[in-house]
mmCIF file of C-alpha atoms and ligand atoms in Angstrom:
data_model
loop_
_atom_site.group_PDB
_atom_site.id
_atom_site.type_symbol
_atom_site.label_atom_id
_atom_site.label_comp_id
_atom_site.label_asym_id
_atom_site.label_seq_id
_atom_site.Cartn_x
_atom_site.Cartn_y
_atom_site.Cartn_z
ATOM 1 C CA UNK A 1 -12.664 -1.459 61.603
ATOM 2 C CA UNK A 2 -8.857 -1.632 61.279
ATOM 3 C CA UNK A 3 -7.115 0.506 58.654
ATOM 4 C CA UNK A 4 -5.986 -2.660 56.822
ATOM 5 C CA UNK A 5 -9.522 -4.013 56.561
ATOM 6 C CA UNK A 6 -10.781 -0.676 55.408
ATOM 7 C CA UNK A 7 -8.106 -0.576 52.663
ATOM 8 C CA UNK A 8 -8.902 -4.171 51.638
ATOM 9 C CA UNK A 9 -12.596 -3.309 51.367
ATOM 10 C CA UNK A 10 -11.842 -0.201 49.348
ATOM 11 C CA UNK A 11 -9.621 -2.193 46.955
ATOM 12 C CA UNK A 12 -12.240 -4.941 46.625
ATOM 13 C CA UNK A 13 -14.818 -2.225 45.808
ATOM 14 C CA UNK A 14 -12.543 -0.720 43.147
ATOM 15 C CA UNK A 15 -11.872 -4.159 41.654
ATOM 16 C CA UNK A 16 -15.600 -4.846 41.540
ATOM 17 C CA UNK A 17 -16.152 -1.502 39.842
ATOM 18 C CA UNK A 18 -13.432 -2.244 37.247
ATOM 19 C CA UNK A 19 -14.919 -5.650 36.480
ATOM 20 C CA UNK A 20 -18.384 -4.115 36.112
ATOM 21 C CA UNK A 21 -16.954 -1.680 33.552
ATOM 22 C CA UNK A 22 -15.109 -4.519 31.749
ATOM 23 C CA UNK A 23 -18.327 -6.591 31.698
ATOM 24 C CA UNK A 24 -20.169 -3.745 29.982
ATOM 25 C CA UNK A 25 -17.580 -3.506 27.177
ATOM 26 C CA UNK A 26 -18.674 -4.752 23.725
ATOM 27 C CA UNK A 27 -15.028 -5.786 23.047
ATOM 28 C CA UNK A 28 -13.611 -9.033 24.397
ATOM 29 C CA UNK A 29 -11.092 -8.507 27.160
ATOM 30 C CA UNK A 30 -8.980 -11.502 28.183
ATOM 31 C CA UNK A 31 -6.340 -11.545 30.935
ATOM 32 C CA UNK A 32 -3.641 -14.190 30.382
ATOM 33 C CA UNK A 33 -0.960 -15.344 32.799
ATOM 34 C CA UNK A 34 2.722 -15.784 31.849
ATOM 35 C CA UNK A 35 1.999 -19.263 30.406
ATOM 36 C CA UNK A 36 -0.791 -17.958 28.152
ATOM 37 C CA UNK A 37 -3.578 -19.372 30.354
ATOM 38 C CA UNK A 38 -6.859 -17.646 30.990
ATOM 39 C CA UNK A 39 -6.789 -15.617 34.214
ATOM 40 C CA UNK A 40 -10.061 -13.742 33.615
ATOM 41 C CA UNK A 41 -12.284 -12.616 30.739
ATOM 42 C CA UNK A 42 -15.375 -10.460 30.311
ATOM 43 C CA UNK A 43 -18.693 -11.820 28.924
ATOM 44 C CA UNK A 44 -17.977 -10.473 25.374
ATOM 45 C CA UNK A 45 -15.107 -13.001 25.164
ATOM 46 C CA UNK A 46 -17.800 -15.722 24.917
ATOM 47 C CA UNK A 47 -19.439 -14.850 21.576
ATOM 48 C CA UNK A 48 -16.232 -13.427 20.097
ATOM 49 C CA UNK A 49 -13.518 -15.850 21.246
ATOM 50 C CA UNK A 50 -15.414 -18.774 22.750
ATOM 51 C CA UNK A 51 -13.952 -18.185 26.225
ATOM 52 C CA UNK A 52 -16.139 -18.020 29.343
ATOM 53 C CA UNK A 53 -15.387 -17.163 32.903
ATOM 54 C CA UNK A 54 -15.062 -19.085 35.233
ATOM 55 C CA UNK A 55 -15.607 -22.277 33.164
ATOM 56 C CA UNK A 56 -12.392 -21.796 31.136
ATOM 57 C CA UNK A 57 -10.230 -20.560 34.016
ATOM 58 C CA UNK A 58 -6.657 -21.850 33.451
ATOM 59 C CA UNK A 59 -7.347 -23.021 29.865
ATOM 60 C CA UNK A 60 -4.727 -22.145 27.233
ATOM 61 C CA UNK A 61 -5.895 -19.241 25.083
ATOM 62 C CA UNK A 62 -5.881 -20.185 21.384
ATOM 63 C CA UNK A 63 -6.616 -23.868 21.859
ATOM 64 C CA UNK A 64 -9.734 -25.748 21.021
ATOM 65 C CA UNK A 65 -11.918 -26.094 17.968
ATOM 66 C CA UNK A 66 -11.773 -23.212 15.481
ATOM 67 C CA UNK A 67 -9.015 -21.360 17.361
ATOM 68 C CA UNK A 68 -6.203 -22.195 14.906
ATOM 69 C CA UNK A 69 -6.122 -18.630 13.494
ATOM 70 C CA UNK A 70 -5.934 -17.156 17.007
ATOM 71 C CA UNK A 71 -3.164 -19.619 17.958
ATOM 72 C CA UNK A 72 -1.217 -18.753 14.769
ATOM 73 C CA UNK A 73 -1.608 -15.041 15.493
ATOM 74 C CA UNK A 74 -0.306 -15.485 19.052
ATOM 75 C CA UNK A 75 2.552 -17.719 17.824
ATOM 76 C CA UNK A 76 3.525 -15.087 15.207
ATOM 77 C CA UNK A 77 4.127 -12.590 18.007
ATOM 78 C CA UNK A 78 0.689 -10.928 17.717
ATOM 79 C CA UNK A 79 1.311 -8.624 14.707
ATOM 80 C CA UNK A 80 -0.619 -5.400 15.204
ATOM 81 C CA UNK A 81 -2.447 -4.858 11.943
ATOM 82 C CA UNK A 82 -3.860 -8.372 11.630
ATOM 83 C CA UNK A 83 -7.500 -9.407 11.477
ATOM 84 C CA UNK A 84 -8.663 -12.981 12.021
ATOM 85 C CA UNK A 85 -11.904 -14.954 11.781
ATOM 86 C CA UNK A 86 -13.593 -15.539 15.144
ATOM 87 C CA UNK A 87 -13.103 -19.070 16.537
ATOM 88 C CA UNK A 88 -16.883 -19.092 17.243
ATOM 89 C CA UNK A 89 -18.186 -17.871 13.877
ATOM 90 C CA UNK A 90 -15.931 -17.628 10.800
ATOM 91 C CA UNK A 91 -18.184 -14.882 9.358
ATOM 92 C CA UNK A 92 -17.158 -12.606 12.238
ATOM 93 C CA UNK A 93 -13.877 -10.756 11.675
ATOM 94 C CA UNK A 94 -11.889 -9.778 14.749
ATOM 95 C CA UNK A 95 -9.261 -7.132 15.172
ATOM 96 C CA UNK A 96 -6.851 -8.202 17.903
ATOM 97 C CA UNK A 97 -4.433 -6.426 20.175
ATOM 98 C CA UNK A 98 -2.095 -7.981 22.732
ATOM 99 C CA UNK A 99 -0.713 -5.794 25.516
ATOM 100 C CA UNK A 100 1.851 -6.926 28.105
ATOM 101 C CA UNK A 101 1.218 -5.969 31.726
ATOM 102 C CA UNK A 102 2.540 -6.820 35.179
ATOM 103 C CA UNK A 103 4.934 -9.756 35.482
ATOM 104 C CA UNK A 104 4.842 -11.471 32.031
ATOM 105 C CA UNK A 105 1.011 -11.264 31.989
ATOM 106 C CA UNK A 106 -0.834 -10.200 28.844
ATOM 107 C CA UNK A 107 -4.110 -8.522 28.032
ATOM 108 C CA UNK A 108 -5.841 -9.668 24.825
ATOM 109 C CA UNK A 109 -8.383 -7.299 23.272
ATOM 110 C CA UNK A 110 -10.682 -8.448 20.444
ATOM 111 C CA UNK A 111 -13.078 -6.186 18.545
ATOM 112 C CA UNK A 112 -15.750 -7.243 16.048
ATOM 113 C CA UNK A 113 -14.901 -5.365 12.829
ATOM 114 C CA UNK A 114 -17.101 -7.468 10.506
ATOM 115 C CA UNK A 115 -19.255 -4.512 9.467
ATOM 116 C CA UNK A 116 -16.273 -2.350 8.524
ATOM 117 C CA UNK A 117 -14.638 -5.295 6.715
ATOM 118 C CA UNK A 118 -17.877 -5.969 4.808
ATOM 119 C CA UNK A 119 -18.250 -2.326 3.793
ATOM 120 C CA UNK A 120 -14.630 -2.245 2.680
ATOM 121 C CA UNK A 121 -15.261 -5.379 0.592
ATOM 122 C CA UNK A 122 -18.398 -3.805 -0.955
ATOM 123 C CA UNK A 123 -16.357 -0.708 -1.843
ATOM 124 C CA UNK A 124 -13.587 -2.826 -3.400
ATOM 125 C CA UNK A 125 -16.049 -4.948 -5.397
ATOM 126 C CA UNK A 126 -17.915 -1.859 -6.570
ATOM 127 C CA UNK A 127 -14.771 -0.147 -7.873
ATOM 128 C CA UNK A 128 -13.575 -3.378 -9.521
ATOM 129 C CA UNK A 129 -16.972 -4.043 -11.160
ATOM 130 C CA UNK A 130 -17.487 -0.488 -12.406
ATOM 131 C CA UNK A 131 -13.970 -0.379 -13.851
ATOM 132 C CA UNK A 132 -14.446 -3.748 -15.483
ATOM 133 C CA UNK A 133 -17.836 -2.753 -16.977
ATOM 134 C CA UNK A 134 -16.394 0.500 -18.358
ATOM 135 C CA UNK A 135 -13.444 -1.188 -19.999
ATOM 136 C CA UNK A 136 -15.247 -2.729 -23.005
ATOM 137 C CA UNK A 137 -17.335 0.304 -24.100
ATOM 138 C CA UNK A 138 -14.281 2.503 -23.707
ATOM 139 C CA UNK A 139 -12.179 0.177 -25.837
ATOM 140 C CA UNK A 140 -14.853 0.318 -28.572
ATOM 141 C CA UNK A 141 -15.087 4.135 -28.486
ATOM 142 C CA UNK A 142 -11.318 4.432 -28.441
ATOM 143 C CA UNK A 143 -11.007 2.013 -31.355
ATOM 144 C CA UNK A 144 -13.495 3.939 -33.551
ATOM 145 C CA UNK A 145 -11.834 7.246 -32.705
ATOM 146 C CA UNK A 146 -8.506 5.819 -33.825
ATOM 147 C CA UNK A 147 -10.106 4.798 -37.136
ATOM 148 C CA UNK A 148 -11.395 8.287 -37.895
ATOM 149 C CA UNK A 149 -8.847 10.246 -39.873
ATOM 150 C CA UNK A 150 -8.946 14.011 -39.079
ATOM 151 C CA UNK A 151 -7.782 14.670 -42.656
ATOM 152 C CA UNK A 152 -11.144 13.368 -43.923
ATOM 153 C CA UNK A 153 -13.038 15.959 -41.857
ATOM 154 C CA UNK A 154 -10.628 18.882 -41.360
ATOM 155 C CA UNK A 155 -13.324 20.986 -39.690
ATOM 156 C CA UNK A 156 -13.608 18.404 -36.905
ATOM 157 C CA UNK A 157 -9.877 17.810 -36.481
ATOM 158 C CA UNK A 158 -9.512 19.739 -33.184
ATOM 159 C CA UNK A 159 -12.650 18.050 -31.770
ATOM 160 C CA UNK A 160 -11.398 14.617 -32.791
ATOM 161 C CA UNK A 161 -8.025 15.315 -31.214
ATOM 162 C CA UNK A 162 -9.671 16.309 -27.904
ATOM 163 C CA UNK A 163 -11.960 13.269 -28.006
ATOM 164 C CA UNK A 164 -8.961 10.978 -28.481
ATOM 165 C CA UNK A 165 -7.082 12.618 -25.585
ATOM 166 C CA UNK A 166 -10.066 12.303 -23.262
ATOM 167 C CA UNK A 167 -10.871 8.722 -24.208
ATOM 168 C CA UNK A 168 -7.208 7.787 -23.656
ATOM 169 C CA UNK A 169 -7.389 9.497 -20.247
ATOM 170 C CA UNK A 170 -10.506 7.517 -19.309
ATOM 171 C CA UNK A 171 -8.873 4.303 -20.503
ATOM 172 C CA UNK A 172 -5.832 5.028 -18.332
ATOM 173 C CA UNK A 173 -7.990 5.750 -15.249
ATOM 174 C CA UNK A 174 -9.925 2.505 -15.724
ATOM 175 C CA UNK A 175 -6.704 0.510 -16.179
ATOM 176 C CA UNK A 176 -5.175 2.071 -13.041
ATOM 177 C CA UNK A 177 -8.347 1.405 -11.017
ATOM 178 C CA UNK A 178 -8.300 -2.234 -12.144
ATOM 179 C CA UNK A 179 -4.618 -2.516 -11.214
ATOM 180 C CA UNK A 180 -5.381 -1.100 -7.754
ATOM 181 C CA UNK A 181 -8.366 -3.433 -7.250
ATOM 182 C CA UNK A 182 -6.238 -6.384 -8.264
ATOM 183 C CA UNK A 183 -3.482 -5.372 -5.813
ATOM 184 C CA UNK A 184 -5.978 -4.857 -2.980
ATOM 185 C CA UNK A 185 -7.223 -8.422 -3.383
ATOM 186 C CA UNK A 186 -3.731 -9.887 -3.009
ATOM 187 C CA UNK A 187 -2.235 -10.922 0.302
ATOM 188 C CA UNK A 188 1.061 -11.866 -1.244
ATOM 189 C CA UNK A 189 2.683 -11.901 -4.675
ATOM 190 C CA UNK A 190 4.821 -14.460 -6.489
ATOM 191 C CA UNK A 191 8.459 -14.212 -5.508
ATOM 192 C CA UNK A 192 11.071 -14.356 -8.217
ATOM 193 C CA UNK A 193 14.600 -13.096 -8.670
ATOM 194 C CA UNK A 194 14.468 -9.700 -10.344
ATOM 195 C CA UNK A 195 17.676 -9.142 -12.272
ATOM 196 C CA UNK A 196 18.333 -5.540 -11.323
ATOM 197 C CA UNK A 197 20.883 -4.845 -14.071
ATOM 198 C CA UNK A 198 18.269 -5.511 -16.757
ATOM 199 C CA UNK A 199 15.482 -3.912 -14.706
ATOM 200 C CA UNK A 200 17.392 -0.657 -14.190
ATOM 201 C CA UNK A 201 18.446 -0.550 -17.807
ATOM 202 C CA UNK A 202 14.853 -0.923 -18.921
ATOM 203 C CA UNK A 203 13.756 1.867 -16.530
ATOM 204 C CA UNK A 204 16.459 4.153 -17.863
ATOM 205 C CA UNK A 205 15.282 3.495 -21.418
ATOM 206 C CA UNK A 206 11.688 4.223 -20.372
ATOM 207 C CA UNK A 207 12.774 7.524 -18.825
ATOM 208 C CA UNK A 208 14.581 8.456 -22.016
ATOM 209 C CA UNK A 209 11.595 7.520 -24.162
ATOM 210 C CA UNK A 210 9.183 9.551 -22.024
ATOM 211 C CA UNK A 211 11.516 12.516 -21.836
ATOM 212 C CA UNK A 212 11.982 12.718 -25.611
ATOM 213 C CA UNK A 213 15.376 14.304 -25.141
ATOM 214 C CA UNK A 214 14.215 17.031 -22.785
ATOM 215 C CA UNK A 215 16.042 15.817 -19.658
ATOM 216 C CA UNK A 216 19.408 14.444 -18.640
ATOM 217 C CA UNK A 217 18.807 10.908 -17.408
ATOM 218 C CA UNK A 218 21.399 9.119 -15.252
ATOM 219 C CA UNK A 219 21.537 5.633 -13.782
ATOM 220 C CA UNK A 220 23.551 4.785 -10.662
ATOM 221 C CA UNK A 221 23.640 1.078 -9.998
ATOM 222 C CA UNK A 222 25.573 0.790 -6.749
ATOM 223 C CA UNK A 223 24.088 -2.310 -5.087
ATOM 224 C CA UNK A 224 25.483 -5.657 -6.159
ATOM 225 C CA UNK A 225 22.153 -7.236 -5.324
ATOM 226 C CA UNK A 226 19.068 -8.443 -7.124
ATOM 227 C CA UNK A 227 15.598 -8.224 -5.623
ATOM 228 C CA UNK A 228 13.216 -10.964 -4.579
ATOM 229 C CA UNK A 229 9.644 -10.101 -5.539
ATOM 230 C CA UNK A 230 7.073 -9.885 -8.287
ATOM 231 C CA UNK A 231 8.802 -8.609 -11.470
ATOM 232 C CA UNK A 232 5.612 -7.286 -13.103
ATOM 233 C CA UNK A 233 4.327 -5.369 -10.084
ATOM 234 C CA UNK A 234 7.701 -3.992 -9.006
ATOM 235 C CA UNK A 235 8.464 -2.862 -12.527
ATOM 236 C CA UNK A 236 5.096 -1.088 -12.560
ATOM 237 C CA UNK A 237 5.935 0.707 -9.280
ATOM 238 C CA UNK A 238 9.475 1.670 -10.322
ATOM 239 C CA UNK A 239 8.221 2.801 -13.697
ATOM 240 C CA UNK A 240 5.484 4.982 -12.160
ATOM 241 C CA UNK A 241 8.123 6.887 -10.209
ATOM 242 C CA UNK A 242 10.190 7.359 -13.365
ATOM 243 C CA UNK A 243 7.129 8.532 -15.285
ATOM 244 C CA UNK A 244 6.265 11.052 -12.532
ATOM 245 C CA UNK A 245 9.825 12.381 -12.446
ATOM 246 C CA UNK A 246 9.756 13.017 -16.188
ATOM 247 C CA UNK A 247 6.277 14.563 -16.135
ATOM 248 C CA UNK A 248 6.915 16.860 -13.171
ATOM 249 C CA UNK A 249 10.364 18.082 -14.227
ATOM 250 C CA UNK A 250 10.560 20.927 -16.727
ATOM 251 C CA UNK A 251 12.693 20.526 -19.843
ATOM 252 C CA UNK A 252 16.405 20.866 -19.154
ATOM 253 C CA UNK A 253 16.132 19.202 -15.727
ATOM 254 C CA UNK A 254 17.841 16.049 -14.500
ATOM 255 C CA UNK A 255 16.469 12.657 -13.491
ATOM 256 C CA UNK A 256 18.601 10.140 -11.599
ATOM 257 C CA UNK A 257 17.609 6.509 -11.117
ATOM 258 C CA UNK A 258 19.528 4.969 -8.183
ATOM 259 C CA UNK A 259 19.842 1.502 -6.716
ATOM 260 C CA UNK A 260 21.989 1.289 -3.608
ATOM 261 C CA UNK A 261 22.718 -0.916 -0.618
ATOM 262 C CA UNK A 262 22.167 0.661 2.797
ATOM 263 C CA UNK A 263 22.826 -0.485 6.364
ATOM 264 C CA UNK A 264 19.108 -1.384 6.647
ATOM 265 C CA UNK A 265 18.628 -3.114 3.258
ATOM 266 C CA UNK A 266 18.520 -1.489 -0.165
ATOM 267 C CA UNK A 267 16.916 1.550 -1.767
ATOM 268 C CA UNK A 268 15.610 2.264 -5.237
ATOM 269 C CA UNK A 269 15.267 6.038 -5.738
ATOM 270 C CA UNK A 270 14.204 8.367 -8.474
ATOM 271 C CA UNK A 271 15.613 11.852 -7.958
ATOM 272 C CA UNK A 272 14.440 14.771 -10.079
ATOM 273 C CA UNK A 273 15.224 18.464 -10.276
ATOM 274 C CA UNK A 274 11.580 19.296 -11.009
ATOM 275 C CA UNK A 275 8.757 21.419 -9.625
ATOM 276 C CA UNK A 276 8.937 19.904 -6.130
ATOM 277 C CA UNK A 277 5.998 19.453 -3.754
ATOM 278 C CA UNK A 278 4.938 21.727 -0.864
ATOM 279 C CA UNK A 279 5.540 19.950 2.470
ATOM 280 C CA UNK A 280 1.858 19.975 3.524
ATOM 281 C CA UNK A 281 0.932 17.704 0.568
ATOM 282 C CA UNK A 282 3.549 15.001 1.214
ATOM 283 C CA UNK A 283 1.582 12.894 3.751
ATOM 284 C CA UNK A 284 -1.426 12.620 1.396
ATOM 285 C CA UNK A 285 0.314 11.971 -1.937
ATOM 286 C CA UNK A 286 -0.344 8.207 -1.922
ATOM 287 C CA UNK A 287 -4.110 8.642 -1.461
ATOM 288 C CA UNK A 288 -6.223 7.782 -4.510
ATOM 289 C CA UNK A 289 -6.803 10.760 -6.808
ATOM 290 C CA UNK A 290 -4.804 13.079 -4.563
ATOM 291 C CA UNK A 291 -2.928 15.614 -6.644
ATOM 292 C CA UNK A 292 -0.988 18.731 -5.717
ATOM 293 C CA UNK A 293 -2.347 20.477 -8.789
ATOM 294 C CA UNK A 294 -5.189 18.780 -10.656
ATOM 295 C CA UNK A 295 -4.710 20.917 -13.741
ATOM 296 C CA UNK A 296 -0.974 20.144 -13.965
ATOM 297 C CA UNK A 297 -1.590 16.426 -13.353
ATOM 298 C CA UNK A 298 -4.260 16.334 -16.071
ATOM 299 C CA UNK A 299 -2.154 18.327 -18.487
ATOM 300 C CA UNK A 300 0.660 15.814 -17.924
ATOM 301 C CA UNK A 301 -1.640 12.849 -18.553
ATOM 302 C CA UNK A 302 -1.868 11.836 -14.873
ATOM 303 C CA UNK A 303 -4.670 9.860 -13.240
ATOM 304 C CA UNK A 304 -3.856 10.591 -9.599
ATOM 305 C CA UNK A 305 -3.571 6.840 -8.950
ATOM 306 C CA UNK A 306 0.107 6.178 -9.674
ATOM 307 C CA UNK A 307 1.526 6.670 -6.184
ATOM 308 C CA UNK A 308 -1.355 4.727 -4.676
ATOM 309 C CA UNK A 309 -0.353 1.793 -6.906
ATOM 310 C CA UNK A 310 3.296 2.224 -5.887
ATOM 311 C CA UNK A 311 2.384 2.158 -2.190
ATOM 312 C CA UNK A 312 0.284 -1.008 -2.558
ATOM 313 C CA UNK A 313 2.962 -2.838 -4.539
ATOM 314 C CA UNK A 314 5.611 -1.916 -1.974
ATOM 315 C CA UNK A 315 3.497 -2.930 0.988
ATOM 316 C CA UNK A 316 2.991 -6.369 -0.645
ATOM 317 C CA UNK A 317 6.802 -6.602 -0.641
ATOM 318 C CA UNK A 318 7.189 -5.442 2.978
ATOM 319 C CA UNK A 319 8.773 -2.260 1.607
ATOM 320 C CA UNK A 320 8.040 1.434 2.167
ATOM 321 C CA UNK A 321 7.852 4.592 0.078
ATOM 322 C CA UNK A 322 9.799 7.595 1.373
ATOM 323 C CA UNK A 323 9.134 10.987 -0.206
ATOM 324 C CA UNK A 324 11.387 14.015 0.137
ATOM 325 C CA UNK A 325 10.837 17.217 -1.787
ATOM 326 C CA UNK A 326 11.774 20.879 -1.899
ATOM 327 C CA UNK A 327 9.495 23.245 -3.740
ATOM 328 C CA UNK A 328 11.160 24.591 -6.860
ATOM 329 C CA UNK A 329 14.189 22.304 -6.437
ATOM 330 C CA UNK A 330 12.961 18.759 -6.971
ATOM 331 C CA UNK A 331 11.837 15.532 -5.359
ATOM 332 C CA UNK A 332 13.222 12.160 -4.314
ATOM 333 C CA UNK A 333 10.961 9.106 -4.186
ATOM 334 C CA UNK A 334 12.615 6.147 -2.478
ATOM 335 C CA UNK A 335 11.477 2.520 -2.201
ATOM 336 C CA UNK A 336 13.047 1.067 0.936
ATOM 337 C CA UNK A 337 13.545 -2.737 0.888
ATOM 338 C CA UNK A 338 14.413 -5.014 3.818
ATOM 339 C CA UNK A 339 17.593 -7.155 3.626
ATOM 340 C CA UNK A 340 15.478 -10.367 3.330
ATOM 341 C CA UNK A 341 14.497 -9.161 -0.174
ATOM 342 C CA UNK A 342 18.081 -9.048 -1.444
ATOM 343 C CA UNK A 343 19.892 -11.739 -3.410
ATOM 344 C CA UNK A 344 23.579 -11.441 -4.320
ATOM 345 C CA UNK A 345 23.976 -10.874 -8.052
ATOM 346 C CA UNK A 346 25.688 -13.560 -10.057
ATOM 347 C CA UNK A 347 27.444 -10.943 -12.176
ATOM 348 C CA UNK A 348 28.601 -7.966 -10.122
ATOM 349 C CA UNK A 349 27.673 -4.614 -11.606
ATOM 350 C CA UNK A 350 28.624 -1.520 -9.633
ATOM 351 C CA UNK A 351 29.048 0.788 -12.616
ATOM 352 C CA UNK A 352 27.467 4.162 -13.201
ATOM 353 C CA UNK A 353 26.047 5.177 -16.535
ATOM 354 C CA UNK A 354 24.986 8.592 -17.648
ATOM 355 C CA UNK A 355 22.930 8.937 -20.802
ATOM 356 C CA UNK A 356 21.028 11.517 -22.721
ATOM 357 C CA UNK A 357 17.365 11.034 -23.430
ATOM 358 C CA UNK A 358 15.999 9.558 -26.650
ATOM 359 C CA UNK A 359 12.396 9.704 -27.821
ATOM 360 C CA UNK A 360 9.130 8.009 -26.946
ATOM 361 C CA UNK A 361 5.919 8.652 -25.009
ATOM 362 C CA UNK A 362 4.441 8.251 -21.546
ATOM 363 C CA UNK A 363 3.178 4.801 -20.604
ATOM 364 C CA UNK A 364 1.768 3.480 -17.334
ATOM 365 C CA UNK A 365 2.512 -0.247 -17.199
HETATM 366 P P1 LIG B 401 -0.606 11.526 -11.245
HETATM 367 O O1 LIG B 401 -1.118 10.507 -12.180
HETATM 368 O O2 LIG B 401 -1.499 12.715 -11.072
HETATM 369 O O3 LIG B 401 0.811 11.898 -11.502
HETATM 370 P P2 LIG B 401 0.350 10.178 -8.851
HETATM 371 O O4 LIG B 401 -0.387 9.393 -7.843
HETATM 372 O O5 LIG B 401 1.440 9.511 -9.593
HETATM 373 O O6 LIG B 401 -0.730 10.795 -9.815
HETATM 374 O O7 LIG B 401 0.965 11.441 -8.104
HETATM 375 C C1 LIG B 401 0.120 12.212 -7.263
HETATM 376 C C2 LIG B 401 0.538 13.656 -7.300
HETATM 377 O O8 LIG B 401 1.835 13.793 -6.678
HETATM 378 C C3 LIG B 401 0.722 14.223 -8.693
HETATM 379 O O9 LIG B 401 -0.511 14.700 -9.220
HETATM 380 C C4 LIG B 401 1.713 15.341 -8.463
HETATM 381 O O10 LIG B 401 1.009 16.484 -7.995
HETATM 382 C C5 LIG B 401 2.559 14.830 -7.319
HETATM 383 N N1 LIG B 401 3.840 14.236 -7.773
HETATM 384 C C6 LIG B 401 4.114 12.931 -7.971
HETATM 385 N N2 LIG B 401 5.401 12.766 -8.352
HETATM 386 C C7 LIG B 401 5.945 13.993 -8.399
HETATM 387 C C8 LIG B 401 7.261 14.485 -8.714
HETATM 388 N N3 LIG B 401 8.264 13.668 -9.066
HETATM 389 N N4 LIG B 401 7.455 15.828 -8.643
HETATM 390 C C9 LIG B 401 6.458 16.670 -8.277
HETATM 391 N N5 LIG B 401 5.200 16.257 -7.972
HETATM 392 C C10 LIG B 401 4.953 14.942 -8.029
#
C-alpha cells in the first residue's frame, strides 16, 4: 500500500472515531458552513434542534417551524449567556454556544438545561412565596409592638425594645428578599430619563439623614448627563451604596458621592473613609447574605442582601459594580454605565457641593 493511501486510511479512521465520539454526546453538535448551512450534525441535534443528518444537509440552521428563537439568537451575534426554548419542544430550555472554526465555518453546541432552569425557578418561587407569606404576620406583630408603650410596663422596657429591633430586622429581610425576587423575574425594566441633579441631591440628603451629623458628606456632580433607566430601581441601588458607606464608616469619616463622565461611559461612585474590606472578601460581597462580619452587619441593621440587590439592578441596566477597598482606609463602590445609557442634561450642572450631615435614620428603599 502506498504511503498516501495509508495516510488517507489513517485519517478516515480518525474521522470515523471523532464522529463516533460526537454521536455519543448528549449535547447537540452542529457544523455550519460560512453561509450558515448545515454541514454535519450528531444525532442529539434531532431531539434538541430538529436537525437530522443527512436529511437536512445544506439546510439553513435556524429556519423552519419553531426555530424563530434560534434564528434571533444567531442574528443577534450569538450572545454567550443566552438560553432559548428548543425549536422541537418549547418546554425544553437550551443553552447555546457558537464557536468559529476553519474558514468562516461555525460549530453550534446546544445543551438541555431544562432541569437546572426548573430547579432555579422552584428556588425563586419558594423564596418569593415564603417572603410573601411572612410579610402579613410580621406586619401584625410589628404593629402591635409599636402600640405597646414601654412606659406602661417599665419592667419590660428592655425586652420590648429588643423585640421591636428584631421584628424590624425581620421586616427588612423580608422586604429585601421580595425586592430581589421581583428583580430576578424581570428581563428588562422601564426606561425613563433620570434627572441626575435631583437624584444626586436626594442621595446626598439621605446620606446626611442616615449619618445624623457624624460624617462629612460631599457631592461631586461632574457629568453633564442624565441616565436612562428605571428611576425606582436605580435609586434603590444608589441609595444602598450610600447607606452602606454611612453604616461602615466610623464617626468623623468622610463620604463622597460622585457622578462623572469617563471615556467608556459614566460612573456613579460612593467613596468612604471607613473600615474597608479585606481583599479576599471582595469577589463574594454581592452574594446573598454574604457579610464580612455578621455581627457588625447586624449591629448596623444590615440584612446581607443590599449588594445583591445593587448587582441585579445594575445588570438589568447593562451596568457593572466595581468594588475597591483598603482595610482600615475605606472603600469605593462604583456603578459603571455604558454610553448608550446617557442623555445630555437640559440644564448643565457641573458644580461641586460639600455639606455637613443633618439628622435622620437608616432606610432601605
Ligand atoms: P448588609 O446589609 O450586611 O450591609 P450588603 O449586601 O449591603 O449587606 O453588604 C454586604 C457586606 O459587605 C456587608 O455586611 C459589609 O461586611 C460589606 N460592606 C458593604 N459595604 C461596605 C462599605 N462601604 N465598607 C465596608 N464594608 C462594606
